[in-house]
Amino acid sequence: MFDFDEELKKLPGKPGVYLMHGQKDEIIYVGKAISLKNRVRQYFQNSRNLTPKIRQMVSHISRFEYIITDSELEALVLECNLIKEYRPKYNTMLTDDKTYPYIKVTVNEDYPRILFSRQMKKDKARYFGPYTSAGAVKDTIELLKKLYGIRSCSRVLPRDIGIGRPCLYHHIGQCDAPCQGLISKADYRKKIQNALHFLGGDYRPVAEELTRKMQEASDAMEYEKAKEYRDLIYSVRQIMEKQKVTSSQMEDRDVIGFARAGNEAVVQIFFIRNGRLIGRDHYYLTGVEQETRGQVMTSFVKQFYAECPSVPRELMLQEDIEDKEIILQWLSGRRGQKVTVTVPKKGQKERLVELAAKNAMMVLNKDSEKMKREEARTLGAVHELEELLELPSILRMEAFDISNTNGFEKVGSMIVYEKGKPKRSAYRKFKIKDVEGQDDYQCMEEVLTRRFRHGLEERRQIEKSSGDIQMGSFSVFPDLILMDGGKGQVHVAQKVLDALGLAIPVCGMVKDDHHRTRGLYYEDVEVPMDRSSESFRLVTRVQDEAHRFAIEYHRSLRSAGQVHSMLDDIKGIGPARRRALMRYYGDIQKIREADVEELKTVPSMNEQAAQAVYRFFHPVSDDKNGSGV
């Protein structure tokens, strides 16, 4: 038993990180402190003015632990790492886990390359970014190859010069083939310098040079070449448009604003590099309802820059942050240069921050509308279904379907919807074991019996172990079963449930003549549905998903073992006779119904083969059909 009074006395007055554990010993909160002794004690003092969120968190603490650090800065770094690792329930959490692309120029090599990179390393290469669009980065790299003939191979130069032949890029005019010594190191370096100027935002000389070459090609009536130059000019202008100048000063800065509603917040960030807006993106935070605006901004800055590979010279924020000095010390250490934080109150900088906040609000409003539509599509549809069937609650629905080819590779699917959404981790596949031939009802009976017997067994194990075993997927029973069929399939399900002593509502998804859902078969009555209702759309999605999942599993088995036919199991019937029978009769059922005399008329079939086929389908003698056995 954890003795809080005793453990609180042991807390040291040193910097560090503390971890609060919940009732199941999970970590529910991570924090840092200059003095662990003073900070942790505050949570357990009744006189302390704690927020409702913190009071709720304290009520769930079963124990705490702490890690001592040498400084508050180390505590800050450790706190960021632990929050990312454990994602505690009561911490304000950055929900996005994005990585941003960079353009990497390997200037440390004798013959540099221009590469796409997701990481910014200390490897003496030049990096440009981060960019928010991987597609834009790839387009820029392709453009630079076309403009300057930069190599993209991994050959070690000059060691490998002259080895092998030039690659395809050289033949299509996108590489000057330094691997063959077709360009000097000095000339190649000049092209790299031009590419670096381009990446730095100096586009005008390139556009002017391409325009001049296009005009020369046109004057010489080399129209194909002129068209190539025209396309390159268009590509350059596209990039120029995307990276607009935002300031006359060539600084690196991130502009950050946010908007929040309830427990959610959206943070918008503008990435400005060398005075140009190279991209923007937004991020989601949860657990912000009882946080101050400064606390929301502080949580974002700590979590975002703990992962971001580059830190700009300046952060322009909508709200000032807590622990500012120690966070600036940490950011400056990450950048390798001094980092500043400003909260602008007037002028262009204030307008930029305000623009970021407005963009965040737009995203939040748009997401709010999207969430409302999604709720109508999911929970709203479930509530409609509850009213239609007069059921108190439908949290979990399970649907089943059968798929087979001529009675072989018979499979069943079980899909799960919770709160109107598919829960794919709970989907299950069944390979039919005990049913001979093509009988969908028997197959469904086997699938349902296995599913619910397994669930009952799991429940018995849980009861025996006093609940110590984690509840498995089969032990969670549905509030409604949906069968891909009408009256017959529903009665099969009810038969299985009655035999196992289970009372679960069962519906059949009834189809019209065009194989489209038209209603539900429930309690021996067909219940019509409004085709424009959300509940009808939900049932249709469930039916399509069950069918898709069964077909997908069936196809995987067929591709693994190729198509298997009943005829493959008949001795004396090889591929040629099997094909002849299928061409003549069209399906297995007609072959099953044929007598020996009819079978003998099929091309390539003789008396012995016809007898073998007939005996396979009619193992008991039947003289009236002329089988002779």
XYZ file of C-alpha atoms in Angstrom:
629
model
C 0.000 0.000 0.000
C 1.418 3.387 -1.014
C 1.823 5.659 2.038
C 1.367 9.204 0.673
C 2.345 10.986 3.910
C 5.538 9.001 4.217
C 6.492 9.356 0.538
C 5.803 13.111 0.546
C 8.317 13.494 3.398
C 10.997 11.803 1.285
C 10.709 14.227 -1.656
C 13.986 16.102 -2.301
C 14.159 19.853 -2.840
C 15.858 19.320 -6.215
C 14.787 19.752 -9.841
C 13.250 16.790 -11.583
C 10.210 15.153 -13.147
C 7.286 13.543 -11.308
C 4.936 10.870 -12.643
C 1.441 10.319 -11.241
C 0.034 6.775 -11.525
C -3.661 5.875 -11.773
C -5.682 3.012 -10.264
C -4.391 0.533 -12.869
C -0.828 1.821 -12.343
C -0.946 3.663 -15.676
C 0.783 7.063 -15.870
C -1.925 9.741 -15.866
C 0.195 12.895 -15.524
C 3.791 14.002 -16.025
C 5.179 17.310 -14.743
C 8.502 19.021 -14.054
C 9.590 21.032 -11.035
C 12.446 23.252 -9.847
C 11.838 21.709 -6.431
C 10.116 18.321 -6.405
C 9.429 18.701 -2.681
C 7.451 21.917 -3.063
C 5.674 21.098 -6.330
C 4.388 17.591 -5.626
C 3.176 18.476 -2.133
C 0.919 21.161 -3.588
C -1.288 18.512 -5.183
C -2.180 16.984 -1.822
C -2.804 20.160 0.220
C -6.530 20.745 0.759
C -6.071 24.463 1.063
C -4.506 24.663 -2.382
C -6.682 26.318 -5.030
C -6.588 23.538 -7.633
C -8.538 23.565 -10.905
C -11.376 21.018 -11.293
C -9.234 19.118 -13.820
C -6.320 18.784 -11.364
C -8.677 17.877 -8.488
C -10.118 15.106 -10.627
C -6.627 13.914 -11.515
C -5.550 13.879 -7.847
C -8.605 11.766 -6.930
C -7.345 9.043 -9.290
C -3.712 8.963 -8.109
C -2.717 5.623 -6.585
C 0.989 6.481 -6.249
C 3.668 8.784 -7.607
C 7.323 8.499 -8.510
C 9.987 11.015 -9.474
C 13.273 11.347 -11.332
C 15.914 13.795 -10.090
C 17.810 15.844 -12.712
C 20.837 18.116 -12.468
C 18.978 21.181 -13.714
C 15.569 22.536 -14.604
C 16.604 22.396 -18.266
C 17.216 18.645 -18.020
C 13.851 18.306 -16.295
C 12.168 20.137 -19.176
C 13.740 17.824 -21.789
C 12.854 14.714 -19.779
C 9.282 15.930 -19.260
C 8.813 16.363 -23.043
C 10.171 12.874 -23.722
C 7.994 11.203 -21.073
C 4.837 12.989 -22.237
C 5.483 11.775 -25.769
C 6.151 8.208 -24.586
C 3.240 7.773 -22.160
C 0.661 10.285 -23.518
C -0.857 10.804 -20.023
C -4.584 11.379 -19.749
C -4.407 14.645 -17.793
C -1.629 16.357 -19.741
C -2.552 18.743 -22.547
C -1.630 16.628 -25.564
C -0.454 17.483 -29.047
C -2.310 14.854 -31.059
C -0.416 15.221 -34.360
C 2.793 13.289 -34.986
C 3.986 14.801 -38.257
C 7.423 14.868 -39.818
C 8.341 17.538 -42.310
C 10.381 17.206 -45.488
C 13.581 19.099 -46.223
C 15.678 19.607 -49.325
C 19.194 18.395 -48.584
C 22.196 19.537 -50.655
C 25.278 17.422 -49.930
C 27.771 20.292 -50.232
C 30.232 18.209 -48.208
C 30.692 15.900 -51.248
C 33.001 16.626 -54.204
C 30.047 16.296 -56.595
C 27.017 17.258 -54.458
C 23.505 15.879 -54.835
C 20.079 17.374 -54.087
C 17.976 14.980 -52.002
C 14.612 14.643 -50.255
C 15.047 14.219 -46.482
C 12.752 13.766 -43.486
C 15.528 14.474 -40.993
C 17.907 17.368 -40.452
C 21.256 15.941 -39.349
C 24.532 17.536 -38.355
C 26.395 16.132 -41.361
C 27.780 19.328 -42.988
C 25.090 19.255 -45.689
C 22.884 22.287 -46.442
C 19.195 21.920 -45.554
C 16.267 23.979 -46.815
C 12.892 23.805 -45.100
C 10.924 22.510 -43.368
C 8.266 22.356 -46.091
C 4.685 21.306 -45.417
C 4.174 19.567 -48.771
C 6.248 16.532 -49.705
C 4.904 16.840 -53.249
C 6.202 20.415 -53.539
C 9.650 19.311 -52.333
C 9.816 16.528 -54.921
C 8.668 18.904 -57.682
C 11.382 21.394 -56.725
C 14.079 18.711 -56.746
C 12.943 17.486 -60.172
C 12.986 21.062 -61.483
C 16.540 21.636 -60.207
C 17.723 18.453 -61.925
C 16.257 19.659 -65.197
C 17.677 23.170 -64.775
C 21.181 22.280 -63.674
C 21.776 18.620 -64.548
C 22.449 17.620 -60.914
C 23.187 13.940 -60.315
C 20.901 11.809 -58.127
C 22.905 8.554 -58.047
C 24.709 7.233 -54.976
C 28.062 6.668 -56.698
C 31.113 7.785 -54.730
C 32.811 10.454 -56.827
C 35.560 11.012 -57.919
C 36.456 7.429 -56.940
C 33.922 5.843 -59.341
C 34.453 8.160 -62.331
C 34.617 6.124 -65.530
C 33.119 2.973 -64.016
C 30.065 1.690 -65.861
C 27.903 3.714 -68.240
C 25.962 6.954 -67.808
C 22.426 6.475 -66.488
C 19.093 7.218 -68.142
C 18.968 10.703 -66.587
C 22.001 11.687 -68.686
C 20.343 10.429 -71.877
C 17.195 12.486 -71.212
C 19.201 15.613 -70.416
C 18.706 15.734 -66.638
C 22.246 14.838 -65.532
C 25.626 16.110 -66.781
C 27.193 12.700 -66.008
C 30.048 13.681 -63.683
C 30.388 9.908 -63.180
C 31.897 9.758 -66.699
C 34.010 12.889 -66.345
C 31.803 14.751 -68.856
C 31.797 17.885 -66.664
C 34.635 19.304 -64.590
C 34.407 19.575 -60.839
C 34.598 23.405 -61.039
C 31.779 23.661 -63.585
C 29.632 21.223 -61.618
C 30.212 23.289 -58.461
C 29.024 26.434 -60.275
C 25.766 24.683 -61.073
C 25.370 23.650 -57.433
C 25.904 27.279 -56.390
C 23.175 28.367 -58.795
C 20.865 25.719 -57.318
C 21.645 26.982 -53.798
C 20.784 30.544 -54.843
C 17.517 29.242 -56.297
C 16.655 27.399 -53.077
C 17.484 30.572 -51.173
C 14.730 32.365 -53.091
C 16.717 34.042 -55.890
C 14.489 32.935 -58.795
C 14.683 35.929 -61.117
C 18.059 35.151 -62.811
C 16.844 31.630 -63.615
C 13.566 32.859 -65.094
C 15.396 35.482 -67.185
C 17.941 32.952 -68.489
C 15.219 30.460 -69.424
C 13.233 33.194 -71.190
C 16.307 34.145 -73.215
C 16.938 30.510 -74.219
C 13.279 30.005 -75.140
C 13.406 33.028 -77.424
C 16.637 31.835 -79.059
C 15.174 28.378 -79.675
C 12.015 29.908 -81.115
C 14.027 32.193 -83.440
C 15.952 29.150 -84.635
C 12.594 27.360 -85.223
C 13.517 24.709 -82.634
C 9.989 24.672 -81.324
C 10.255 21.461 -79.268
C 13.185 22.910 -77.323
C 11.357 26.235 -76.945
C 8.381 24.353 -75.480
C 10.670 22.643 -72.943
C 12.008 26.036 -71.817
C 8.475 27.394 -71.605
C 7.439 24.507 -69.334
C 10.480 25.112 -67.103
C 9.608 28.813 -66.836
C 6.081 27.852 -65.778
C 7.477 25.515 -63.081
C 9.775 28.252 -61.749
C 6.901 30.740 -61.577
C 4.772 28.202 -59.704
C 7.450 27.890 -57.027
C 7.879 31.677 -56.896
C 4.155 32.029 -56.215
C 4.201 29.462 -53.415
C 7.071 31.166 -51.571
C 5.995 34.787 -51.278
C 8.086 37.395 -49.498
C 6.625 38.277 -46.100
C 9.342 40.563 -44.799
C 12.122 42.724 -46.137
C 14.433 41.236 -43.492
C 15.856 37.784 -44.265
C 14.959 36.112 -40.966
C 13.794 32.641 -39.929
C 10.723 32.647 -37.715
C 7.630 30.651 -36.856
C 4.356 32.529 -36.357
C 1.964 30.716 -34.005
C -1.674 31.414 -33.173
C -4.502 29.202 -31.894
C -8.234 28.912 -31.326
C -10.090 26.638 -28.961
C -13.569 25.372 -28.186
C -14.364 23.162 -25.222
C -11.649 20.585 -24.686
C -10.109 20.940 -28.155
C -7.742 23.503 -29.664
C -6.278 24.063 -33.127
C -2.848 25.671 -33.409
C -1.832 27.287 -36.726
C 1.843 27.805 -37.519
C 3.404 29.742 -40.429
C 6.950 28.681 -41.378
C 9.005 31.669 -42.580
C 12.520 30.975 -43.822
C 14.828 33.634 -45.262
C 11.926 36.064 -45.107
C 9.656 33.842 -47.203
C 6.555 31.932 -46.218
C 7.491 28.390 -47.244
C 4.455 26.677 -45.739
C 1.874 26.493 -43.006
C 0.180 23.744 -41.057
C -2.216 23.199 -38.188
C -2.138 20.917 -35.157
C -4.661 19.626 -32.661
C -4.447 19.772 -28.872
C -6.737 17.965 -26.429
C -7.331 18.476 -22.730
C -7.309 22.298 -22.896
C -10.711 23.113 -21.386
C -9.442 24.281 -17.997
C -6.033 25.515 -19.137
C -5.151 29.208 -19.400
C -4.244 30.550 -22.838
C -0.617 30.776 -21.741
C -0.650 27.147 -20.594
C -2.066 26.020 -23.963
C 0.698 27.863 -25.832
C 3.370 26.561 -23.460
C 2.237 22.938 -23.926
C 2.312 23.318 -27.694
C 5.758 24.946 -27.835
C 7.319 22.289 -25.598
C 5.814 19.308 -27.401
C 6.186 20.638 -30.952
C 9.825 21.761 -30.726
C 10.822 18.624 -28.838
C 10.236 16.809 -32.150
C 10.814 19.504 -34.795
C 14.322 19.010 -36.270
C 14.898 22.757 -36.804
C 14.248 25.702 -34.511
C 13.958 29.176 -36.065
C 15.673 32.278 -34.742
C 12.393 33.765 -33.525
C 8.988 32.541 -32.348
C 6.151 35.027 -32.765
C 3.375 33.922 -30.419
C -0.200 34.924 -29.801
C 0.240 34.348 -26.037
C 3.317 34.482 -23.830
C 4.563 31.195 -22.429
C 5.238 30.013 -18.891
C 8.791 29.073 -17.815
C 9.967 31.370 -20.602
C 13.637 31.646 -19.620
C 14.225 27.925 -19.291
C 12.322 27.172 -22.527
C 14.401 29.778 -24.397
C 17.576 28.224 -22.988
C 16.394 24.823 -24.230
C 15.414 26.114 -27.696
C 18.699 28.012 -28.069
C 20.581 24.832 -27.233
C 18.634 22.928 -29.870
C 19.276 25.586 -32.524
C 22.894 26.232 -31.575
C 22.152 29.982 -31.572
C 20.123 32.369 -29.484
C 16.338 32.018 -29.940
C 13.912 34.786 -29.037
C 10.184 34.750 -28.288
C 7.995 37.781 -28.964
C 4.301 38.493 -28.445
C 3.790 41.385 -30.911
C 1.253 44.058 -30.007
C 1.298 46.236 -33.126
C 2.425 46.509 -36.733
C 3.038 43.807 -39.346
C 4.134 41.211 -36.796
C 0.878 41.531 -34.855
C -1.080 41.198 -38.100
C 0.805 37.982 -38.945
C 0.012 36.451 -35.544
C -3.608 37.562 -35.883
C -3.734 35.929 -39.326
C -2.444 32.649 -37.851
C -5.135 32.812 -35.124
C -7.854 33.494 -37.706
C -6.697 30.516 -39.765
C -6.801 28.346 -36.644
C -10.384 29.492 -35.971
C -11.374 28.677 -39.569
C -9.984 25.143 -39.204
C -11.721 24.722 -35.848
C -15.082 25.868 -37.241
C -14.711 23.672 -40.300
C -13.831 20.690 -38.118
C -16.796 21.463 -35.878
C -19.161 21.301 -38.861
C -17.448 18.158 -40.070
C -17.834 16.578 -36.620
C -21.546 17.432 -36.603
C -22.020 15.764 -39.986
C -20.008 12.763 -38.858
C -22.070 12.491 -35.665
C -25.301 12.535 -37.685
C -23.843 9.876 -39.954
C -22.790 7.598 -37.087
C -24.414 8.146 -33.684
C -27.425 9.851 -35.253
C -27.950 6.832 -37.506
C -27.648 4.478 -34.523
C -30.273 6.439 -32.584
C -32.623 6.249 -35.586
C -32.089 2.487 -35.668
C -32.811 2.229 -31.935
C -36.129 4.017 -32.424
C -37.034 1.959 -35.507
C -36.441 -1.356 -33.699
C -37.542 -0.052 -30.266
C -34.259 -1.075 -28.669
C -32.886 0.786 -25.619
C -29.275 1.039 -26.776
C -27.140 -0.157 -29.693
C -23.513 0.462 -28.831
C -22.049 -2.493 -30.723
C -23.345 -4.178 -33.877
C -21.953 -7.303 -35.491
C -22.692 -8.430 -39.057
C -21.900 -11.794 -40.654
C -21.542 -13.009 -44.236
C -20.509 -16.198 -46.073
C -18.437 -16.501 -49.256
C -17.426 -19.589 -51.268
C -16.732 -20.885 -54.771
C -18.817 -23.907 -55.748
C -18.803 -25.083 -52.152
C -15.025 -24.892 -51.742
C -12.870 -22.497 -49.687
C -15.936 -21.601 -47.671
C -15.310 -18.633 -45.372
C -17.287 -16.464 -42.995
C -16.762 -12.845 -41.993
C -17.633 -11.003 -38.825
C -17.432 -7.218 -38.842
C -18.019 -4.902 -35.898
C -19.459 -1.394 -35.735
C -19.273 0.579 -32.493
C -21.117 3.894 -32.142
C -21.879 3.754 -35.846
C -18.231 3.397 -36.927
C -16.335 0.308 -38.094
C -14.006 -1.148 -35.483
C -11.619 -3.012 -37.761
C -9.419 -4.316 -34.963
C -12.411 -6.464 -33.880
C -13.111 -7.943 -37.337
C -12.723 -11.715 -37.492
C -12.429 -14.338 -40.254
C -13.673 -17.929 -40.111
C -12.629 -20.778 -42.371
C -15.540 -23.228 -42.506
C -14.446 -26.609 -41.151
C -17.469 -28.879 -40.694
C -19.811 -28.203 -43.643
C -19.686 -30.350 -46.789
C -20.798 -28.851 -50.088
C -22.498 -25.527 -50.635
C -24.900 -24.793 -47.775
C -24.830 -21.167 -46.619
C -27.223 -21.800 -43.739
C -25.043 -24.525 -42.233
C -21.953 -22.383 -42.795
C -23.572 -19.470 -40.986
C -24.620 -21.751 -38.135
C -21.017 -22.928 -37.743
C -19.629 -19.364 -37.776
C -22.108 -18.066 -35.200
C -21.686 -21.117 -32.961
C -17.892 -20.775 -32.952
C -18.073 -17.019 -32.370
C -20.391 -17.139 -29.339
C -18.986 -20.352 -27.815
C -15.573 -18.719 -27.902
C -17.034 -15.629 -26.233
C -18.712 -17.647 -23.500
C -15.459 -19.518 -22.830
C -13.577 -16.222 -22.524
C -16.177 -14.966 -20.074
C -15.815 -18.104 -17.946
C -12.042 -17.593 -17.829
C -12.523 -13.984 -16.762
C -14.895 -15.004 -13.969
C -12.488 -17.707 -12.736
C -9.594 -15.258 -12.583
C -11.685 -12.596 -10.793
C -11.397 -10.269 -13.760
C -7.578 -10.271 -13.967
C -7.576 -11.390 -17.604
C -7.960 -8.556 -20.092
C -11.369 -8.882 -21.723
C -10.958 -10.299 -25.213
C -12.819 -9.331 -28.360
C -15.089 -12.398 -28.380
C -16.225 -11.903 -24.791
C -17.795 -8.561 -25.746
C -21.242 -9.421 -27.106
C -23.150 -7.179 -29.514
C -26.333 -5.254 -28.789
C -27.596 -6.165 -32.271
C -26.713 -8.840 -34.838
C -27.206 -8.021 -38.527
C -27.424 -10.955 -40.946
C -26.727 -10.596 -44.659
C -30.048 -12.153 -45.610
C -33.700 -12.325 -44.650
C -35.889 -14.735 -42.737
C -33.758 -17.871 -43.239
C -30.499 -16.343 -41.970
C -32.271 -14.719 -39.005
C -33.743 -18.061 -37.937
C -30.299 -19.692 -38.155
C -28.909 -17.016 -35.819
C -31.816 -17.339 -33.381
C -31.376 -21.125 -33.326
C -27.686 -20.731 -32.337
C -28.428 -18.092 -29.685
C -31.254 -20.163 -28.171
C -28.988 -23.228 -27.982
C -26.337 -21.191 -26.131
C -28.818 -19.445 -23.854
C -28.153 -15.960 -25.228
C -30.718 -13.222 -25.803
C -29.401 -10.849 -28.481
C -31.658 -9.066 -30.996
C -31.185 -10.286 -34.600
C -32.085 -8.461 -37.803
C -31.905 -9.626 -41.393
C -30.872 -7.124 -44.052
C -33.541 -7.753 -46.708
C -32.632 -7.073 -50.342
C -34.802 -6.158 -53.309
C -34.664 -7.741 -56.802
C -31.587 -5.639 -57.613
C -29.701 -6.958 -54.559
C -30.055 -3.625 -52.742
C -31.122 -3.308 -49.125
C -34.791 -2.386 -48.839
C -35.487 -3.009 -45.140
C -34.916 -5.121 -42.053
C -36.454 -8.457 -41.052
C -36.980 -8.252 -37.282
C -39.148 -10.365 -34.962
C -40.732 -12.166 -37.948
C -41.800 -8.888 -39.571
C -40.217 -6.939 -42.406
C -39.564 -3.391 -41.174
C -39.479 -0.871 -44.048
C -36.843 1.856 -43.995
C -36.736 5.354 -45.412
C -34.074 5.209 -48.134
C -33.046 8.802 -47.429
C -32.520 8.221 -43.691
C -29.104 7.990 -42.022
C -30.075 4.643 -40.465
C -30.746 3.186 -43.925
C -27.354 4.420 -45.123
C -25.705 2.917 -42.042
C -27.312 -0.501 -42.583
C -26.256 -0.401 -46.248
C -22.659 0.417 -45.241
C -22.650 -2.441 -42.742
C -23.982 -4.880 -45.337
C -21.444 -3.781 -47.964
C -18.587 -3.971 -45.458
C -19.516 -7.501 -44.321
C -19.697 -8.629 -47.924
C -16.409 -6.901 -48.827
C -14.559 -8.421 -45.879
C -15.790 -11.952 -46.665
C -14.920 -11.624 -50.366
C -11.484 -10.203 -49.543
C -10.665 -13.162 -47.271
C -12.025 -15.613 -49.804
C -9.908 -14.123 -52.579
C -6.797 -14.309 -50.428
C -7.374 -18.023 -49.908
C -8.032 -18.573 -53.602
C -4.879 -16.726 -54.630
C -2.874 -18.695 -52.069
C -4.126 -22.091 -53.213
C -5.497 -21.159 -56.661
C -9.125 -21.898 -57.488
C -10.245 -25.237 -56.089
C -13.206 -27.075 -57.546
C -15.073 -30.159 -56.347
C -14.068 -31.795 -59.615
C -10.390 -31.657 -58.538
C -11.174 -34.311 -55.921
C -12.582 -36.853 -58.398
C -10.134 -39.556 -59.349
C -9.599 -39.711 -63.103
C -10.860 -36.145 -63.741
C -7.955 -33.994 -64.771
C -7.821 -30.335 -65.868
C -9.003 -31.069 -69.452
C -12.099 -33.056 -68.393
C -12.869 -30.554 -65.620
C -12.855 -27.706 -68.126
C -14.990 -29.736 -70.533
C -17.593 -30.451 -67.832
C -17.754 -26.823 -66.714
C -18.067 -25.581 -70.312
C -20.833 -28.102 -71.039
C -22.911 -27.692 -67.847
C -21.939 -24.228 -66.599
C -22.016 -24.990 -62.862
C -21.515 -27.758 -60.305
C -25.226 -28.190 -59.531
C -26.059 -29.257 -63.094
C -23.190 -31.748 -63.069
C -24.527 -33.110 -59.765
C -27.978 -33.635 -61.339
C -26.696 -35.400 -64.495
C -26.806 -39.206 -64.832
C -24.066 -41.394 -66.297
C -25.514 -41.432 -69.830
C -25.651 -37.636 -69.939
C -22.127 -37.347 -68.574
C -20.804 -39.667 -71.307
C -21.967 -37.212 -73.990
C -19.559 -34.528 -72.739
C -16.460 -34.222 -74.983
C -13.407 -36.145 -73.627
C -15.601 -38.104 -71.161
C -15.808 -41.924 -71.360
C -17.761 -44.580 -69.433
C -15.182 -44.863 -66.638
C -14.882 -41.067 -66.136
C -18.676 -40.634 -66.186
C -19.068 -43.371 -63.553
C -16.393 -41.658 -61.363
C -18.180 -38.328 -61.534
C -21.574 -39.874 -60.775
C -20.255 -41.904 -57.814
C -18.633 -38.782 -56.351
C -21.945 -36.930 -56.204
C -24.066 -40.024 -55.427
C -22.095 -42.209 -52.995
C -25.216 -44.347 -52.274
C -26.266 -46.682 -55.166
C -29.205 -45.422 -57.237
C -30.092 -47.938 -60.019
C -33.045 -45.954 -61.339
C -30.659 -43.320 -62.693
C -28.905 -45.950 -64.716
C -25.684 -45.735 -62.772
C -25.315 -49.459 -62.497
C -24.007 -49.174 -58.919
